[in-house]
Amino acid sequence: MGSRSEQLYEKARRRIPGGVNSPVRAFGAVGGHPFFVERAQGPWLYDVDGNRYLDYVCSWGPGILGHAHPQVVEAVQKVCAGGLTFGAPTAGEVELAELINACVPDAEMVRLVSSGTEAVMSAVRVARGYTGREKIIKFAGNYHGHSDGLLVKAGSGLMTQSVPDSAGVPEGYAASTLTAVYNDEESVRALMEGNHGQVAAVVVEPVAANMGVVPPKPGFLEFLRRITKENGALLLFDEVITGFRLGLGGASEYTGVHADLYTFGKIVGGGMPLAAYGGRRDIMSCVAPLGAVYQAGTLSGNPVAVAAGIATLKILMDDPGIYERIDRRAQMLSEAYRGAGLTVNRAGSLLSAFFVSGRQVENYGDACRCDREAFAAYFNSMLKRGIYVAPSQFEAMFVSDAHSDELIEETCGAVAAYFGGIS
Ligand code: HOZ
């Protein structure tokens, strides 16, 4: 008969491609079947079969406060009673734009949208409209959502399935996307020189988190800042994962490098479908109705999502100790994985333990060398112990403020027990 999750998965596969609404959820890289979630609270996920998992996926990033934080839930419930969507401006949108600007002063003007994909797609259009140029440079293994022009050597789910590029993307779109090697200045310089005067923007995850976590080498982001300026191109930081995660000011605060355009998602929506793009006033003034770059959305700035975003950012702003706690706990986990002989990359509360022995992971090529079978075995063993890490070597591990020291210590113990047992 199988578990309730198995039954649901079988039913889902008949009606939903692969049984899931986002590929990596299908557990394709680790075998078995996904569990179906019934509810979540704090650091815990509960599935439809009554199992409880300590959750290090945190909905792939938004859950920095843990699940169902009472203040966020209350804010959402309050707004819902007054209507779910109006397609007209609300005071909340202004408040959220101001909060984003207070955290990231470079975001002088902000546009709210519904997903990270939409944010990056729109920001790239703005960069093209502003510069009058067509090409963009991105990095292999950086993921910027699933819009046509950005699905080139993208990380995340595409890496999980070992496909660098998606079918269905017209060649013309892909031709405008130039791909450089992350952390490799020379590869960027060569593309800039070979496409002189044609590059609208360099689009980068300032701390890469979709080929596993790969921090920038010292000087790399500073180099991108310099070379874009020298070539009249814009620098676009995709902070969908790092925004409000590496600190209130995200990667620009964390690294000290400032971009022209930014995209945010995940935390900024407090668990609801909301994202944002923003940046320099003169650049964002290109966006309609102020300027000629068109972008619109019925659910953009949706009041319910905005309420969740405001509540989340206010909690983070009111208690800066959160960042100290989650970073320290991520460090505890890093030490446990390092102790087990894995290569660990960490930036703030984001980390990845790579199944490569004795090698650094600094780019897509390095990440691809990981032992995926060993990862799958580890994943399944952790799941059996009630610990849920992302079902892919190429996604980050997220720590939330709901992961107490005790829970982190238990996880470190489980890591030591697993690797002690197999060595
Ligand atoms: N590609 C997303 C993580 N980087 C997965 C999102 C999801 O499956 O929900």
mmCIF file with all atom_site columns, N, CA and C in Angstrom, residues 196-238:
data_model
loop_
_atom_site.group_PDB
_atom_site.id
_atom_site.type_symbol
_atom_site.label_atom_id
_atom_site.label_alt_id
_atom_site.label_comp_id
_atom_site.label_asym_id
_atom_site.label_entity_id
_atom_site.label_seq_id
_atom_site.pdbx_PDB_ins_code
_atom_site.Cartn_x
_atom_site.Cartn_y
_atom_site.Cartn_z
_atom_site.occupancy
_atom_site.B_iso_or_equiv
_atom_site.pdbx_formal_charge
_atom_site.auth_seq_id
_atom_site.auth_comp_id
_atom_site.auth_asym_id
_atom_site.auth_atom_id
_atom_site.pdbx_PDB_model_num
ATOM 1   N N  . HIS A 1 196 ? 33.306 44.138 -26.866 1.00 0.00 ? 196 HIS A N  1
ATOM 2   C CA . HIS A 1 196 ? 33.517 45.521 -26.470 1.00 0.00 ? 196 HIS A CA 1
ATOM 3   C C  . HIS A 1 196 ? 32.302 46.417 -26.786 1.00 0.00 ? 196 HIS A C  1
ATOM 4   N N  . GLY A 1 197 ? 31.842 47.144 -25.780 1.00 0.00 ? 197 GLY A N  1
ATOM 5   C CA . GLY A 1 197 ? 30.729 48.076 -25.982 1.00 0.00 ? 197 GLY A CA 1
ATOM 6   C C  . GLY A 1 197 ? 29.372 47.410 -26.135 1.00 0.00 ? 197 GLY A C  1
ATOM 7   N N  . GLN A 1 198 ? 29.301 46.093 -25.894 1.00 0.00 ? 198 GLN A N  1
ATOM 8   C CA . GLN A 1 198 ? 28.019 45.388 -26.095 1.00 0.00 ? 198 GLN A CA 1
ATOM 9   C C  . GLN A 1 198 ? 27.424 44.812 -24.818 1.00 0.00 ? 198 GLN A C  1
ATOM 10  N N  . VAL A 1 199 ? 28.189 44.862 -23.724 1.00 0.00 ? 199 VAL A N  1
ATOM 11  C CA . VAL A 1 199 ? 27.723 44.197 -22.500 1.00 0.00 ? 199 VAL A CA 1
ATOM 12  C C  . VAL A 1 199 ? 26.918 45.176 -21.637 1.00 0.00 ? 199 VAL A C  1
ATOM 13  N N  . ALA A 1 200 ? 25.648 44.831 -21.415 1.00 0.00 ? 200 ALA A N  1
ATOM 14  C CA . ALA A 1 200 ? 24.776 45.677 -20.599 1.00 0.00 ? 200 ALA A CA 1
ATOM 15  C C  . ALA A 1 200 ? 25.070 45.490 -19.114 1.00 0.00 ? 200 ALA A C  1
ATOM 16  N N  . ALA A 1 201 ? 25.308 44.248 -18.720 1.00 0.00 ? 201 ALA A N  1
ATOM 17  C CA . ALA A 1 201 ? 25.485 43.992 -17.286 1.00 0.00 ? 201 ALA A CA 1
ATOM 18  C C  . ALA A 1 201 ? 26.239 42.703 -17.017 1.00 0.00 ? 201 ALA A C  1
ATOM 19  N N  . VAL A 1 202 ? 26.932 42.705 -15.908 1.00 0.00 ? 202 VAL A N  1
ATOM 20  C CA . VAL A 1 202 ? 27.447 41.458 -15.345 1.00 0.00 ? 202 VAL A CA 1
ATOM 21  C C  . VAL A 1 202 ? 26.481 41.084 -14.226 1.00 0.00 ? 202 VAL A C  1
ATOM 22  N N  . VAL A 1 203 ? 25.899 39.899 -14.356 1.00 0.00 ? 203 VAL A N  1
ATOM 23  C CA . VAL A 1 203 ? 24.902 39.422 -13.397 1.00 0.00 ? 203 VAL A CA 1
ATOM 24  C C  . VAL A 1 203 ? 25.576 38.348 -12.547 1.00 0.00 ? 203 VAL A C  1
ATOM 25  N N  . VAL A 1 204 ? 25.543 38.535 -11.242 1.00 0.00 ? 204 VAL A N  1
ATOM 26  C CA . VAL A 1 204 ? 26.295 37.584 -10.399 1.00 0.00 ? 204 VAL A CA 1
ATOM 27  C C  . VAL A 1 204 ? 25.587 37.340 -9.072  1.00 0.00 ? 204 VAL A C  1
ATOM 28  N N  . GLU A 1 205 ? 25.688 36.109 -8.593  1.00 0.00 ? 205 GLU A N  1
ATOM 29  C CA . GLU A 1 205 ? 25.342 35.830 -7.199  1.00 0.00 ? 205 GLU A CA 1
ATOM 30  C C  . GLU A 1 205 ? 26.588 36.229 -6.413  1.00 0.00 ? 205 GLU A C  1
ATOM 31  N N  . PRO A 1 206 ? 26.539 37.295 -5.628  1.00 0.00 ? 206 PRO A N  1
ATOM 32  C CA . PRO A 1 206 ? 27.761 37.775 -4.969  1.00 0.00 ? 206 PRO A CA 1
ATOM 33  C C  . PRO A 1 206 ? 28.377 36.718 -4.053  1.00 0.00 ? 206 PRO A C  1
ATOM 34  N N  . VAL A 1 207 ? 27.539 35.931 -3.430  1.00 0.00 ? 207 VAL A N  1
ATOM 35  C CA . VAL A 1 207 ? 28.003 34.670 -2.835  1.00 0.00 ? 207 VAL A CA 1
ATOM 36  C C  . VAL A 1 207 ? 27.173 33.604 -3.535  1.00 0.00 ? 207 VAL A C  1
ATOM 37  N N  . ALA A 1 208 ? 27.812 32.781 -4.330  1.00 0.00 ? 208 ALA A N  1
ATOM 38  C CA . ALA A 1 208 ? 27.045 31.799 -5.099  1.00 0.00 ? 208 ALA A CA 1
ATOM 39  C C  . ALA A 1 208 ? 26.446 30.778 -4.141  1.00 0.00 ? 208 ALA A C  1
ATOM 40  N N  . ALA A 1 209 ? 25.191 30.409 -4.382  1.00 0.00 ? 209 ALA A N  1
ATOM 41  C CA . ALA A 1 209 ? 24.540 29.454 -3.474  1.00 0.00 ? 209 ALA A CA 1
ATOM 42  C C  . ALA A 1 209 ? 23.685 28.450 -4.233  1.00 0.00 ? 209 ALA A C  1
ATOM 43  N N  . ASN A 1 210 ? 23.897 28.362 -5.540  1.00 0.00 ? 210 ASN A N  1
ATOM 44  C CA . ASN A 1 210 ? 23.121 27.420 -6.335  1.00 0.00 ? 210 ASN A CA 1
ATOM 45  C C  . ASN A 1 210 ? 23.998 26.392 -7.049  1.00 0.00 ? 210 ASN A C  1
ATOM 46  N N  . MET A 1 211 ? 25.275 26.320 -6.650  1.00 0.00 ? 211 MET A N  1
ATOM 47  C CA . MET A 1 211 ? 26.117 25.184 -7.055  1.00 0.00 ? 211 MET A CA 1
ATOM 48  C C  . MET A 1 211 ? 26.724 24.658 -5.755  1.00 0.00 ? 211 MET A C  1
ATOM 49  N N  . GLY A 1 212 ? 25.887 24.691 -4.712  1.00 0.00 ? 212 GLY A N  1
ATOM 50  C CA . GLY A 1 212 ? 26.380 24.658 -3.356  1.00 0.00 ? 212 GLY A CA 1
ATOM 51  C C  . GLY A 1 212 ? 26.863 26.070 -3.069  1.00 0.00 ? 212 GLY A C  1
ATOM 52  N N  . VAL A 1 213 ? 27.276 26.304 -1.845  1.00 0.00 ? 213 VAL A N  1
ATOM 53  C CA . VAL A 1 213 ? 27.725 27.654 -1.487  1.00 0.00 ? 213 VAL A CA 1
ATOM 54  C C  . VAL A 1 213 ? 29.168 27.851 -1.940  1.00 0.00 ? 213 VAL A C  1
ATOM 55  N N  . VAL A 1 214 ? 29.398 28.877 -2.733  1.00 0.00 ? 214 VAL A N  1
ATOM 56  C CA . VAL A 1 214 ? 30.751 29.181 -3.202  1.00 0.00 ? 214 VAL A CA 1
ATOM 57  C C  . VAL A 1 214 ? 30.984 30.687 -3.024  1.00 0.00 ? 214 VAL A C  1
ATOM 58  N N  . PRO A 1 215 ? 31.718 31.046 -1.981  1.00 0.00 ? 215 PRO A N  1
ATOM 59  C CA . PRO A 1 215 ? 31.964 32.473 -1.739  1.00 0.00 ? 215 PRO A CA 1
ATOM 60  C C  . PRO A 1 215 ? 32.914 33.044 -2.790  1.00 0.00 ? 215 PRO A C  1
ATOM 61  N N  . PRO A 1 216 ? 32.831 34.357 -3.011  1.00 0.00 ? 216 PRO A N  1
ATOM 62  C CA . PRO A 1 216 ? 33.772 34.984 -3.942  1.00 0.00 ? 216 PRO A CA 1
ATOM 63  C C  . PRO A 1 216 ? 35.167 34.990 -3.334  1.00 0.00 ? 216 PRO A C  1
ATOM 64  N N  . LYS A 1 217 ? 36.181 34.804 -4.173  1.00 0.00 ? 217 LYS A N  1
ATOM 65  C CA . LYS A 1 217 ? 37.558 34.910 -3.670  1.00 0.00 ? 217 LYS A CA 1
ATOM 66  C C  . LYS A 1 217 ? 37.829 36.373 -3.325  1.00 0.00 ? 217 LYS A C  1
ATOM 67  N N  . PRO A 1 218 ? 38.749 36.633 -2.399  1.00 0.00 ? 218 PRO A N  1
ATOM 68  C CA . PRO A 1 218 ? 39.060 38.029 -2.083  1.00 0.00 ? 218 PRO A CA 1
ATOM 69  C C  . PRO A 1 218 ? 39.408 38.790 -3.363  1.00 0.00 ? 218 PRO A C  1
ATOM 70  N N  . GLY A 1 219 ? 38.768 39.928 -3.547  1.00 0.00 ? 219 GLY A N  1
ATOM 71  C CA . GLY A 1 219 ? 39.093 40.775 -4.701  1.00 0.00 ? 219 GLY A CA 1
ATOM 72  C C  . GLY A 1 219 ? 38.238 40.511 -5.934  1.00 0.00 ? 219 GLY A C  1
ATOM 73  N N  . PHE A 1 220 ? 37.514 39.376 -5.973  1.00 0.00 ? 220 PHE A N  1
ATOM 74  C CA . PHE A 1 220 ? 36.764 39.046 -7.194  1.00 0.00 ? 220 PHE A CA 1
ATOM 75  C C  . PHE A 1 220 ? 35.610 40.030 -7.440  1.00 0.00 ? 220 PHE A C  1
ATOM 76  N N  . LEU A 1 221 ? 34.838 40.322 -6.401  1.00 0.00 ? 221 LEU A N  1
ATOM 77  C CA . LEU A 1 221 ? 33.707 41.245 -6.595  1.00 0.00 ? 221 LEU A CA 1
ATOM 78  C C  . LEU A 1 221 ? 34.220 42.664 -6.859  1.00 0.00 ? 221 LEU A C  1
ATOM 79  N N  . GLU A 1 222 ? 35.318 43.023 -6.189  1.00 0.00 ? 222 GLU A N  1
ATOM 80  C CA . GLU A 1 222 ? 35.919 44.343 -6.435  1.00 0.00 ? 222 GLU A CA 1
ATOM 81  C C  . GLU A 1 222 ? 36.338 44.440 -7.898  1.00 0.00 ? 222 GLU A C  1
ATOM 82  N N  . PHE A 1 223 ? 36.874 43.342 -8.427  1.00 0.00 ? 223 PHE A N  1
ATOM 83  C CA . PHE A 1 223 ? 37.266 43.309 -9.843  1.00 0.00 ? 223 PHE A CA 1
ATOM 84  C C  . PHE A 1 223 ? 36.034 43.491 -10.738 1.00 0.00 ? 223 PHE A C  1
ATOM 85  N N  . LEU A 1 224 ? 34.941 42.810 -10.402 1.00 0.00 ? 224 LEU A N  1
ATOM 86  C CA . LEU A 1 224 ? 33.720 42.952 -11.224 1.00 0.00 ? 224 LEU A CA 1
ATOM 87  C C  . LEU A 1 224 ? 33.224 44.393 -11.185 1.00 0.00 ? 224 LEU A C  1
ATOM 88  N N  . ARG A 1 225 ? 33.329 45.002 -10.008 1.00 0.00 ? 225 ARG A N  1
ATOM 89  C CA . ARG A 1 225 ? 32.904 46.408 -9.875  1.00 0.00 ? 225 ARG A CA 1
ATOM 90  C C  . ARG A 1 225 ? 33.742 47.283 -10.808 1.00 0.00 ? 225 ARG A C  1
ATOM 91  N N  . ARG A 1 226 ? 35.046 47.041 -10.797 1.00 0.00 ? 226 ARG A N  1
ATOM 92  C CA . ARG A 1 226 ? 35.970 47.855 -11.596 1.00 0.00 ? 226 ARG A CA 1
ATOM 93  C C  . ARG A 1 226 ? 35.748 47.659 -13.091 1.00 0.00 ? 226 ARG A C  1
ATOM 94  N N  . ILE A 1 227 ? 35.679 46.411 -13.508 1.00 0.00 ? 227 ILE A N  1
ATOM 95  C CA . ILE A 1 227 ? 35.637 46.142 -14.950 1.00 0.00 ? 227 ILE A CA 1
ATOM 96  C C  . ILE A 1 227 ? 34.286 46.572 -15.550 1.00 0.00 ? 227 ILE A C  1
ATOM 97  N N  . THR A 1 228 ? 33.222 46.478 -14.778 1.00 0.00 ? 228 THR A N  1
ATOM 98  C CA . THR A 1 228 ? 31.930 46.948 -15.303 1.00 0.00 ? 228 THR A CA 1
ATOM 99  C C  . THR A 1 228 ? 31.978 48.464 -15.475 1.00 0.00 ? 228 THR A C  1
ATOM 100 N N  . LYS A 1 229 ? 32.513 49.149 -14.489 1.00 0.00 ? 229 LYS A N  1
ATOM 101 C CA . LYS A 1 229 ? 32.618 50.621 -14.579 1.00 0.00 ? 229 LYS A CA 1
ATOM 102 C C  . LYS A 1 229 ? 33.445 51.020 -15.786 1.00 0.00 ? 229 LYS A C  1
ATOM 103 N N  . GLU A 1 230 ? 34.594 50.373 -15.927 1.00 0.00 ? 230 GLU A N  1
ATOM 104 C CA . GLU A 1 230 ? 35.497 50.719 -17.035 1.00 0.00 ? 230 GLU A CA 1
ATOM 105 C C  . GLU A 1 230 ? 34.841 50.507 -18.397 1.00 0.00 ? 230 GLU A C  1
ATOM 106 N N  . ASN A 1 231 ? 33.898 49.557 -18.460 1.00 0.00 ? 231 ASN A N  1
ATOM 107 C CA . ASN A 1 231 ? 33.299 49.197 -19.751 1.00 0.00 ? 231 ASN A CA 1
ATOM 108 C C  . ASN A 1 231 ? 31.877 49.729 -19.934 1.00 0.00 ? 231 ASN A C  1
ATOM 109 N N  . GLY A 1 232 ? 31.444 50.599 -19.049 1.00 0.00 ? 232 GLY A N  1
ATOM 110 C CA . GLY A 1 232 ? 30.099 51.182 -19.189 1.00 0.00 ? 232 GLY A CA 1
ATOM 111 C C  . GLY A 1 232 ? 28.992 50.154 -19.013 1.00 0.00 ? 232 GLY A C  1
ATOM 112 N N  . ALA A 1 233 ? 29.295 49.049 -18.317 1.00 0.00 ? 233 ALA A N  1
ATOM 113 C CA . ALA A 1 233 ? 28.269 48.023 -18.047 1.00 0.00 ? 233 ALA A CA 1
ATOM 114 C C  . ALA A 1 233 ? 27.809 48.167 -16.599 1.00 0.00 ? 233 ALA A C  1
ATOM 115 N N  . LEU A 1 234 ? 26.641 47.617 -16.303 1.00 0.00 ? 234 LEU A N  1
ATOM 116 C CA . LEU A 1 234 ? 26.143 47.669 -14.932 1.00 0.00 ? 234 LEU A CA 1
ATOM 117 C C  . LEU A 1 234 ? 26.520 46.389 -14.189 1.00 0.00 ? 234 LEU A C  1
ATOM 118 N N  . LEU A 1 235 ? 26.607 46.515 -12.875 1.00 0.00 ? 235 LEU A N  1
ATOM 119 C CA . LEU A 1 235 ? 26.837 45.338 -12.034 1.00 0.00 ? 235 LEU A CA 1
ATOM 120 C C  . LEU A 1 235 ? 25.521 45.020 -11.334 1.00 0.00 ? 235 LEU A C  1
ATOM 121 N N  . LEU A 1 236 ? 25.049 43.784 -11.551 1.00 0.00 ? 236 LEU A N  1
ATOM 122 C CA . LEU A 1 236 ? 23.768 43.363 -10.964 1.00 0.00 ? 236 LEU A CA 1
ATOM 123 C C  . LEU A 1 236 ? 24.030 42.250 -9.953  1.00 0.00 ? 236 LEU A C  1
ATOM 124 N N  . PHE A 1 237 ? 23.759 42.533 -8.696  1.00 0.00 ? 237 PHE A N  1
ATOM 125 C CA . PHE A 1 237 ? 23.888 41.504 -7.656  1.00 0.00 ? 237 PHE A CA 1
ATOM 126 C C  . PHE A 1 237 ? 22.552 40.789 -7.520  1.00 0.00 ? 237 PHE A C  1
ATOM 127 N N  . ASP A 1 238 ? 22.551 39.490 -7.819  1.00 0.00 ? 238 ASP A N  1
ATOM 128 C CA . ASP A 1 238 ? 21.358 38.690 -7.571  1.00 0.00 ? 238 ASP A CA 1
ATOM 129 C C  . ASP A 1 238 ? 21.421 38.229 -6.117  1.00 0.00 ? 238 ASP A C  1
#
